Amino acid sequence: INKGDAVNILLQNNLSEHTNIHWHGLKIPALMDGHPDQLANAGGTFRYLFTVNQRAGLSWYHPHPHEITGKQVFQGLAGLFIINDAEEAALNLPSGQYEIPLVIQDKRITNAGITYNPSMEEVMAGFMGESIVVNAVYSPYTEVATRYYRLRILNGSNARVYNLAFSNNADMIIIGNDGGLLKNPVTVKEILIAPGERLDVLVTFNAVSVGSEIYLTSKEFGNGGDAQGKQSFRIMKFKVTSAATDTFIVPSNLSAISTIAASSAVKTRTFEISNAMEHHGYPMNDGMQMRHRINGKLFDTGRIDENVSANTNEIWVFDNSNGDEPHPMHLHGVFFRVLDRTGGRGNLIASESGWKDTVLVMPGERVRVIIPFESNTGKFVFHCHNLEHEDDGLMLQYQLS
Ligand code: C2O
Ligand code: CU
Ligand code: CU
C-alpha cells in the first residue's frame, strides 16, 4: 500500500466462531481497528474501510477476539501489511527479489495439524511451538546471491522471543523497526525481537563464497525468565548460489525523525505488569487467581481504564520490576518513542530508537515511553503481545477524547 491510499477490505468469516482483524501498526479510526468489541460473527462479514495516512513501514494484521486471539493467530491468521512512501523509495534500498519478508513463528504440529492446546503452565509462560516456520513454511530456505538483501522481519509468534544472529556472524544493519525507518542505520551481531515487533535489516552475502549455506539463527539470551532464551536454534537457511556485483551503499542517513522531549509530557501513568502472584497492594477483585493483570486488573471491555486527552503527550511506564516473565507491551492507535529502560538489560537496543508500537519489558525491567496522542479519538486497547497473557486478561483500554 502507498501512503495516502484508501483501503477497502471485506472480511468474510467462514469460521465457526467470531473473529475480526486488527491492523497492528496502523493509525486508523477506532471502529476499524479490530477492537475486541468489533467482531464478525461466524458466517458474518466486516468491512474495513480506512485511509493509510502514515509513513512507510512494516505493519501486520491478525485477529483480536478476546480470549481466542492466541488460538486464531497460532492456527494461521496473520499476515504482513507493507506501506511504501516517497521518502523510503528515494533510498533505493534492495527491492524486488532482494527484499524478503520473513514472518517468523513457532508451531506445535501433531497428527491433527497445527495444534493449539496450551496447558496451564503454557498459559502462564505463553504457548511455544516446537517447530519454527518462516512464512508458514517448515524447514525454510532461500537462494541468494553475493550481494545486499533487505529482510523485513516480523515476530508473529504467540510468545517466543528470538535473539536473531547469522551463523557466520554477519553484520545485521538495522535500518527500521515497528514504525518504519530509523534515523541512522545501526550495525549489530545479534538482536532481540519479541512477539509483535518488526525489524528492517540489511545483510550482505558479498564476503561469502558461492556454495555456502548460512543460517539465520536464534541465540541464547539472558533475562528471559524461566521459559525463554535457554536454547539456540536455526530459523532459516540462506543458500548462496550465485555471484553478483553489487553497487549498493548503505545510506548513512535514513529518515528525518523528530525527537520528543520528555518534558513535553502532560501526564505520567505507571502500569504494573509483574507476575500475577505479586499484585503489590492492588485489590484482587476476583479472588486470588493466578492471572496476568495490569495494575491488578483483568481486561473488561465495559470499563475504560485510562482517559487520555487528544493532542497531548504522555509518558507511560511499564513496570515489570518484580516480574519473572517477559512482557512485550503494545498500544493500539499510536506510535511511541522509548525513553529509557532501568533494571534488567538497563539500556535500549538498536531497534528501539525510532517509532515503536511494541516494547519488550523483560523481568526486572521498567521501561518508559513517550506517546504523542493525536486526534484519532475513540476507545483503544493496550496489552501484552504474548497472546496467552493477552487472552488471560493482561489488556486494558484507553479512551482518547
Ligand atoms: Cu498485534 Cu492488540 O495487537
Ligand atoms: Cu496492535
Ligand atoms: Cu505478557
Short mmCIF file of C-alpha atoms and ligand atoms in Angstrom, two decimals:
data_model
loop_
_atom_site.label_atom_id
_atom_site.label_comp_id
_atom_site.label_asym_id
_atom_site.label_seq_id
_atom_site.Cartn_x
_atom_site.Cartn_y
_atom_site.Cartn_z
CA ILE A 1 0.00 0.00 0.00
CA ASN A 2 1.21 3.51 -0.71
CA LYS A 3 0.88 6.23 1.87
CA GLY A 4 -2.38 8.03 1.10
CA ASP A 5 -4.15 5.01 -0.39
CA ALA A 6 -7.72 4.14 0.55
CA VAL A 7 -8.21 0.58 1.73
CA ASN A 8 -11.40 -1.43 1.36
CA ILE A 9 -11.23 -4.98 2.67
CA LEU A 10 -14.14 -7.31 3.26
CA LEU A 11 -13.65 -9.92 5.95
CA GLN A 12 -15.84 -12.93 5.24
CA ASN A 13 -15.82 -15.05 8.37
CA ASN A 14 -16.20 -18.70 7.39
CA LEU A 15 -15.02 -19.93 10.77
CA SER A 16 -17.48 -21.45 13.22
CA GLU A 17 -16.62 -18.77 15.79
CA HIS A 18 -16.34 -15.00 15.80
CA THR A 19 -13.23 -13.21 14.65
CA ASN A 20 -12.04 -9.82 13.41
CA ILE A 21 -8.92 -8.17 12.05
CA HIS A 22 -6.68 -5.83 13.98
CA TRP A 23 -4.32 -3.79 11.78
CA HIS A 24 -1.28 -3.83 14.02
CA GLY A 25 0.76 -0.69 13.42
CA LEU A 26 -1.88 1.25 11.52
CA LYS A 27 -3.16 4.55 12.82
CA ILE A 28 -6.79 4.21 11.78
CA PRO A 29 -10.19 5.03 13.32
CA ALA A 30 -11.10 3.09 16.47
CA LEU A 31 -14.06 1.38 14.80
CA MET A 32 -11.79 -0.03 12.06
CA ASP A 33 -9.01 -1.08 14.43
CA GLY A 34 -10.21 -4.58 15.25
CA HIS A 35 -11.08 -3.80 18.85
CA PRO A 36 -12.33 -6.97 20.60
CA ASP A 37 -15.84 -5.43 20.55
CA GLN A 38 -15.87 -5.09 16.77
CA LEU A 39 -16.48 -8.64 15.57
CA ALA A 40 -17.64 -10.57 12.54
CA ASN A 41 -19.79 -13.41 13.84
CA ALA A 42 -19.49 -16.93 12.47
CA GLY A 43 -20.73 -16.75 8.88
CA GLY A 44 -20.78 -12.95 9.03
CA THR A 45 -18.76 -10.18 7.49
CA PHE A 46 -17.00 -6.98 8.47
CA ARG A 47 -15.95 -4.33 6.02
CA TYR A 48 -12.74 -2.44 6.79
CA LEU A 49 -12.55 0.99 5.21
CA PHE A 50 -9.73 3.36 6.02
CA THR A 51 -7.09 5.56 4.50
CA VAL A 52 -3.43 4.93 5.14
CA ASN A 53 -2.01 8.18 6.34
CA GLN A 54 1.35 7.32 7.86
CA ARG A 55 4.98 6.85 6.87
CA ALA A 56 6.38 3.75 5.24
CA GLY A 57 6.82 0.71 7.43
CA LEU A 58 6.11 -2.94 8.02
CA SER A 59 2.80 -3.46 9.78
CA TRP A 60 0.76 -6.62 10.10
CA TYR A 61 -2.71 -7.91 10.78
CA HIS A 62 -4.20 -10.61 12.93
CA PRO A 63 -7.49 -11.42 14.74
CA HIS A 64 -8.32 -9.86 18.12
CA PRO A 65 -11.40 -11.61 19.59
CA HIS A 66 -10.83 -11.63 23.32
CA GLU A 67 -9.77 -14.99 24.78
CA ILE A 68 -9.32 -16.67 21.37
CA THR A 69 -6.77 -14.34 19.77
CA GLY A 70 -3.93 -16.72 20.67
CA LYS A 71 -5.64 -19.73 19.14
CA GLN A 72 -6.60 -17.97 15.90
CA VAL A 73 -3.19 -16.41 15.32
CA PHE A 74 -1.42 -19.66 16.17
CA GLN A 75 -3.55 -21.56 13.68
CA GLY A 76 -2.52 -19.25 10.89
CA LEU A 77 -4.41 -15.96 10.82
CA ALA A 78 -1.66 -13.37 10.47
CA GLY A 79 -0.10 -11.50 7.58
CA LEU A 80 2.01 -8.51 6.65
CA PHE A 81 0.82 -5.06 5.67
CA ILE A 82 3.58 -3.08 3.96
CA ILE A 83 3.32 0.67 3.50
CA ASN A 84 5.54 2.44 0.97
CA ASP A 85 6.25 6.15 0.62
CA ALA A 86 8.46 8.53 -1.35
CA GLU A 87 10.99 9.11 1.46
CA GLU A 88 11.77 5.41 1.63
CA ALA A 89 11.73 4.92 -2.16
CA ALA A 90 14.37 7.63 -2.54
CA LEU A 91 16.85 5.49 -0.60
CA ASN A 92 16.84 2.82 -3.34
CA LEU A 93 17.04 0.01 -0.83
CA PRO A 94 17.30 -3.55 -2.18
CA SER A 95 13.92 -4.37 -3.67
CA GLY A 96 12.09 -6.96 -5.76
CA GLN A 97 13.68 -10.38 -5.21
CA TYR A 98 16.27 -8.72 -2.95
CA GLU A 99 13.66 -7.59 -0.43
CA ILE A 100 12.47 -10.60 1.54
CA PRO A 101 9.58 -10.52 4.03
CA LEU A 102 10.04 -13.05 6.83
CA VAL A 103 7.24 -13.93 9.24
CA ILE A 104 8.87 -15.97 12.00
CA GLN A 105 6.59 -18.21 14.05
CA ASP A 106 6.77 -21.34 16.13
CA LYS A 107 4.15 -24.05 15.76
CA ARG A 108 3.14 -27.21 17.52
CA ILE A 109 2.48 -29.81 14.85
CA THR A 110 0.68 -33.04 15.65
CA ASN A 111 -1.22 -35.59 13.55
CA ALA A 112 -4.15 -33.21 13.76
CA GLY A 113 -2.16 -30.43 12.11
CA ILE A 114 -1.22 -27.19 13.82
CA THR A 115 -2.36 -27.79 17.37
CA TYR A 116 -3.19 -25.14 19.94
CA ASN A 117 -3.51 -26.89 23.27
CA PRO A 118 -1.83 -24.81 25.98
CA SER A 119 -1.52 -26.38 29.40
CA MET A 120 -1.91 -24.21 32.50
CA GLU A 121 1.85 -23.68 32.56
CA GLU A 122 1.77 -22.69 28.89
CA VAL A 123 -0.87 -20.09 29.59
CA MET A 124 1.41 -18.66 32.26
CA ALA A 125 4.61 -18.69 30.17
CA GLY A 126 2.96 -18.31 26.77
CA PHE A 127 2.45 -21.04 24.20
CA MET A 128 5.61 -22.00 22.34
CA GLY A 129 5.60 -24.49 19.49
CA GLU A 130 8.45 -26.90 18.90
CA SER A 131 8.74 -26.24 15.13
CA ILE A 132 9.94 -22.96 13.68
CA VAL A 133 8.27 -21.84 10.47
CA VAL A 134 9.00 -18.84 8.25
CA ASN A 135 6.20 -17.56 6.04
CA ALA A 136 4.33 -20.70 7.18
CA VAL A 137 7.00 -22.98 5.66
CA TYR A 138 8.70 -25.62 7.78
CA SER A 139 12.47 -26.00 7.25
CA PRO A 140 12.59 -22.85 5.14
CA TYR A 141 15.40 -21.79 2.84
CA THR A 142 16.02 -19.32 0.08
CA GLU A 143 18.69 -18.99 -2.56
CA VAL A 144 20.67 -15.78 -2.52
CA ALA A 145 23.44 -14.07 -4.47
CA THR A 146 26.60 -12.44 -3.11
CA ARG A 147 25.04 -9.02 -2.56
CA TYR A 148 22.87 -6.98 -0.18
CA TYR A 149 19.38 -8.08 0.84
CA ARG A 150 16.71 -6.28 2.77
CA LEU A 151 14.95 -8.55 5.27
CA ARG A 152 11.56 -7.34 6.53
CA ILE A 153 11.10 -9.38 9.68
CA LEU A 154 8.01 -9.90 11.85
CA ASN A 155 7.96 -11.96 15.01
CA GLY A 156 4.45 -13.35 14.53
CA SER A 157 4.81 -15.91 17.31
CA ASN A 158 2.39 -16.03 20.20
CA ALA A 159 5.01 -15.89 22.93
CA ARG A 160 8.51 -16.76 21.76
CA VAL A 161 11.23 -14.09 21.80
CA TYR A 162 14.07 -14.60 19.29
CA ASN A 163 17.65 -13.37 19.53
CA LEU A 164 18.45 -13.13 15.83
CA ALA A 165 22.00 -13.69 14.57
CA PHE A 166 23.61 -15.16 11.47
CA SER A 167 25.60 -18.40 11.72
CA ASN A 168 28.59 -16.74 10.01
CA ASN A 169 28.42 -13.85 12.48
CA ALA A 170 27.49 -11.47 9.66
CA ASP A 171 26.65 -7.88 10.47
CA MET A 172 22.97 -7.08 10.66
CA ILE A 173 22.39 -3.47 9.73
CA ILE A 174 19.21 -2.37 11.47
CA ILE A 175 17.50 0.30 9.38
CA GLY A 176 13.95 0.14 10.65
CA ASN A 177 11.53 -1.20 13.22
CA ASP A 178 7.79 -1.24 14.00
CA GLY A 179 7.19 2.32 12.85
CA GLY A 180 9.43 2.49 9.78
CA LEU A 181 12.93 3.75 9.14
CA LEU A 182 15.31 4.74 11.90
CA LYS A 183 17.20 8.00 11.67
CA ASN A 184 20.52 6.22 11.02
CA PRO A 185 21.49 2.59 10.48
CA VAL A 186 22.91 0.65 13.43
CA THR A 187 25.09 -2.43 12.97
CA VAL A 188 24.72 -5.35 15.38
CA LYS A 189 25.68 -9.02 15.51
CA GLU A 190 22.52 -10.11 17.31
CA ILE A 191 19.19 -8.53 18.15
CA LEU A 192 16.14 -9.47 20.18
CA ILE A 193 12.71 -9.46 18.58
CA ALA A 194 9.62 -10.03 20.71
CA PRO A 195 6.13 -11.05 19.55
CA GLY A 196 4.56 -8.19 17.59
CA GLU A 197 7.84 -6.41 16.88
CA ARG A 198 9.27 -5.84 13.39
CA LEU A 199 12.79 -5.33 12.11
CA ASP A 200 14.08 -3.94 8.83
CA VAL A 201 17.54 -5.40 8.32
CA LEU A 202 20.19 -5.12 5.62
CA VAL A 203 22.59 -8.02 5.28
CA THR A 204 25.16 -8.73 2.60
CA PHE A 205 26.46 -12.09 1.44
CA ASN A 206 29.26 -10.48 -0.56
CA ALA A 207 32.02 -11.99 1.57
CA VAL A 208 30.53 -15.47 1.37
CA SER A 209 31.65 -17.95 -1.26
CA VAL A 210 29.15 -19.36 -3.68
CA GLY A 211 28.09 -22.79 -2.49
CA SER A 212 27.99 -21.84 1.21
CA GLU A 213 24.99 -22.22 3.45
CA ILE A 214 24.32 -19.60 6.10
CA TYR A 215 21.64 -19.81 8.75
CA LEU A 216 19.57 -17.17 10.40
CA THR A 217 19.53 -18.44 13.97
CA SER A 218 18.21 -17.53 17.38
CA LYS A 219 20.89 -17.42 20.04
CA GLU A 220 20.51 -17.93 23.76
CA PHE A 221 19.84 -14.83 25.81
CA GLY A 222 19.64 -13.83 29.44
CA ASN A 223 16.96 -12.01 31.42
CA GLY A 224 14.18 -14.01 29.71
CA GLY A 225 12.71 -15.67 32.79
CA ASP A 226 12.41 -19.43 33.20
CA ALA A 227 10.87 -20.20 29.82
CA GLN A 228 12.77 -18.11 27.29
CA GLY A 229 16.27 -17.77 25.87
CA LYS A 230 17.61 -21.11 27.07
CA GLN A 231 18.38 -22.62 23.65
CA SER A 232 19.90 -21.62 20.37
CA PHE A 233 18.33 -22.97 17.18
CA ARG A 234 18.16 -22.44 13.44
CA ILE A 235 15.38 -20.41 11.88
CA MET A 236 16.11 -20.41 8.16
CA LYS A 237 18.79 -21.31 5.61
CA PHE A 238 20.28 -18.98 3.01
CA LYS A 239 21.99 -20.93 0.21
CA VAL A 240 24.46 -18.73 -1.58
CA THR A 241 24.09 -19.93 -5.15
CA SER A 242 25.27 -17.14 -7.42
CA ALA A 243 27.80 -14.36 -7.66
CA ALA A 244 26.62 -10.81 -8.12
CA THR A 245 28.17 -7.40 -8.44
CA ASP A 246 26.59 -5.01 -6.03
CA THR A 247 26.93 -1.26 -6.09
CA PHE A 248 24.58 -0.64 -3.18
CA ILE A 249 25.97 1.53 -0.41
CA VAL A 250 24.13 1.69 2.92
CA PRO A 251 22.85 5.25 3.30
CA SER A 252 24.16 6.93 6.43
CA ASN A 253 21.00 8.97 6.88
CA LEU A 254 17.72 7.14 6.55
CA SER A 255 14.96 9.40 7.74
CA ALA A 256 14.34 12.70 9.43
CA ILE A 257 12.89 11.72 12.78
CA SER A 258 11.97 14.40 15.25
CA THR A 259 12.67 13.85 18.91
CA ILE A 260 10.03 14.32 21.57
CA ALA A 261 11.24 15.93 24.76
CA ALA A 262 10.24 14.05 27.90
CA SER A 263 9.40 17.46 29.35
CA SER A 264 6.54 17.85 26.84
CA ALA A 265 4.53 15.15 28.64
CA VAL A 266 1.46 16.44 30.46
CA LYS A 267 0.98 13.27 32.47
CA THR A 268 2.79 10.11 33.56
CA ARG A 269 0.94 6.83 34.05
CA THR A 270 2.53 3.74 35.55
CA PHE A 271 1.41 0.21 34.73
CA GLU A 272 2.39 -2.65 36.99
CA ILE A 273 2.79 -5.76 34.82
CA SER A 274 4.69 -8.01 37.21
CA ASN A 275 3.78 -11.61 37.84
CA ALA A 276 0.17 -12.37 38.57
CA MET A 277 1.01 -13.58 42.08
CA GLU A 278 2.63 -10.34 43.10
CA HIS A 279 0.00 -7.69 42.98
CA HIS A 280 1.67 -5.15 45.23
CA GLY A 281 -1.29 -3.87 47.10
CA TYR A 282 -3.70 -3.62 44.20
CA PRO A 283 -7.04 -5.12 45.13
CA MET A 284 -7.71 -8.50 43.58
CA ASN A 285 -11.37 -8.14 42.78
CA ASP A 286 -11.78 -11.73 41.67
CA GLY A 287 -10.19 -13.77 44.41
CA MET A 288 -6.54 -14.78 44.38
CA GLN A 289 -6.45 -16.49 41.00
CA MET A 290 -3.13 -16.68 39.14
CA ARG A 291 -3.94 -14.46 36.19
CA HIS A 292 -1.96 -11.93 34.16
CA ARG A 293 -3.00 -8.42 35.07
CA ILE A 294 -2.16 -4.75 34.61
CA ASN A 295 -2.36 -2.75 37.83
CA GLY A 296 -4.13 -5.72 39.35
CA LYS A 297 -6.93 -5.56 36.75
CA LEU A 298 -8.08 -8.05 34.12
CA PHE A 299 -9.45 -6.93 30.74
CA ASP A 300 -13.05 -5.73 30.82
CA THR A 301 -14.49 -4.26 27.65
CA GLY A 302 -17.13 -2.40 29.64
CA ARG A 303 -14.58 -0.44 31.65
CA ILE A 304 -12.41 2.45 30.47
CA ASP A 305 -9.15 2.24 32.37
CA GLU A 306 -7.44 5.41 31.22
CA ASN A 307 -8.90 8.64 29.87
CA VAL A 308 -6.45 10.47 27.64
CA SER A 309 -6.79 13.93 26.09
CA ALA A 310 -6.31 14.20 22.35
CA ASN A 311 -3.26 16.09 21.10
CA THR A 312 -1.23 15.68 24.27
CA ASN A 313 1.99 13.83 25.01
CA GLU A 314 2.13 11.38 27.89
CA ILE A 315 4.77 9.21 29.48
CA TRP A 316 3.70 5.64 30.16
CA VAL A 317 5.79 3.43 32.38
CA PHE A 318 5.62 -0.36 32.12
CA ASP A 319 6.92 -1.74 35.38
CA ASN A 320 8.00 -5.38 35.43
CA SER A 321 10.49 -4.81 38.27
CA ASN A 322 9.06 -7.58 40.37
CA GLY A 323 8.09 -9.83 37.48
CA ASP A 324 9.60 -13.07 36.28
CA GLU A 325 8.26 -13.19 32.70
CA PRO A 326 8.94 -11.08 29.58
CA HIS A 327 6.02 -8.85 28.51
CA PRO A 328 6.10 -7.17 25.07
CA MET A 329 3.75 -4.25 25.69
CA HIS A 330 1.74 -2.92 22.74
CA LEU A 331 -0.57 0.05 22.26
CA HIS A 332 -3.21 0.39 19.57
CA GLY A 333 -3.78 3.62 17.70
CA VAL A 334 -0.40 5.25 18.31
CA PHE A 335 3.33 5.02 17.89
CA PHE A 336 5.67 5.94 20.73
CA ARG A 337 9.33 6.61 21.43
CA VAL A 338 11.14 4.57 24.05
CA LEU A 339 12.75 6.92 26.57
CA ASP A 340 14.67 4.54 28.78
CA ARG A 341 14.90 1.17 30.44
CA THR A 342 16.05 0.64 34.01
CA GLY A 343 16.71 -2.70 35.70
CA GLY A 344 17.34 -5.89 33.73
CA ARG A 345 19.19 -5.07 30.50
CA GLY A 346 19.41 -1.48 31.69
CA ASN A 347 19.50 0.21 28.30
CA LEU A 348 17.85 0.44 24.90
CA ILE A 349 18.71 -1.80 21.98
CA ALA A 350 19.46 -0.80 18.37
CA SER A 351 15.88 -1.18 17.16
CA GLU A 352 14.39 0.95 19.93
CA SER A 353 15.48 4.34 18.67
CA GLY A 354 12.70 5.08 16.18
CA TRP A 355 8.92 4.85 16.31
CA LYS A 356 7.64 1.79 18.14
CA ASP A 357 4.27 0.23 18.84
CA THR A 358 5.53 -2.69 20.93
CA VAL A 359 8.31 -2.68 23.51
CA LEU A 360 9.78 -5.66 25.31
CA VAL A 361 9.84 -5.40 29.09
CA MET A 362 11.95 -8.21 30.50
CA PRO A 363 11.77 -9.46 34.09
CA GLY A 364 13.21 -6.85 36.43
CA GLU A 365 12.78 -4.03 33.90
CA ARG A 366 10.97 -0.76 33.95
CA VAL A 367 10.52 0.90 30.56
CA ARG A 368 9.36 4.47 29.97
CA VAL A 369 7.84 5.51 26.64
CA ILE A 370 6.55 8.87 25.46
CA ILE A 371 3.38 8.80 23.40
CA PRO A 372 2.07 11.62 21.25
CA PHE A 373 -1.67 11.06 21.30
CA GLU A 374 -3.07 12.79 18.24
CA SER A 375 -6.66 13.42 17.22
CA ASN A 376 -7.70 9.84 16.42
CA THR A 377 -10.29 9.70 19.18
CA GLY A 378 -12.08 6.60 20.44
CA LYS A 379 -11.61 3.52 22.56
CA PHE A 380 -8.40 1.52 22.05
CA VAL A 381 -6.79 -1.39 23.85
CA PHE A 382 -3.22 -1.83 25.06
CA HIS A 383 -1.84 -5.15 26.16
CA CYS A 384 0.94 -7.66 26.38
CA HIS A 385 1.63 -9.19 22.96
CA ASN A 386 2.33 -12.56 24.50
CA LEU A 387 -1.05 -13.71 23.22
CA GLU A 388 -1.66 -16.13 26.08
CA HIS A 389 -1.09 -13.27 28.52
CA GLU A 390 -3.40 -11.04 26.48
CA ASP A 391 -6.15 -13.68 26.33
CA ASP A 392 -5.67 -14.28 30.05
CA GLY A 393 -6.51 -10.64 30.75
CA LEU A 394 -3.28 -8.61 30.53
CA MET A 395 -5.07 -5.93 28.49
CA LEU A 396 -6.69 -2.61 29.37
CA GLN A 397 -8.43 0.17 27.46
CA TYR A 398 -7.83 3.85 26.97
CA GLN A 399 -10.34 6.35 25.73
CA LEU A 400 -8.91 9.21 23.68
CA SER A 401 -11.16 12.24 23.64
CU1 C2O B 1 -0.93 -7.09 17.44
CU2 C2O B 1 -3.70 -5.70 20.02
O1 C2O B 1 -2.29 -6.42 18.76
CU CU B 2 -1.92 -3.69 17.59
CU CU B 3 3.00 -10.77 28.98
#
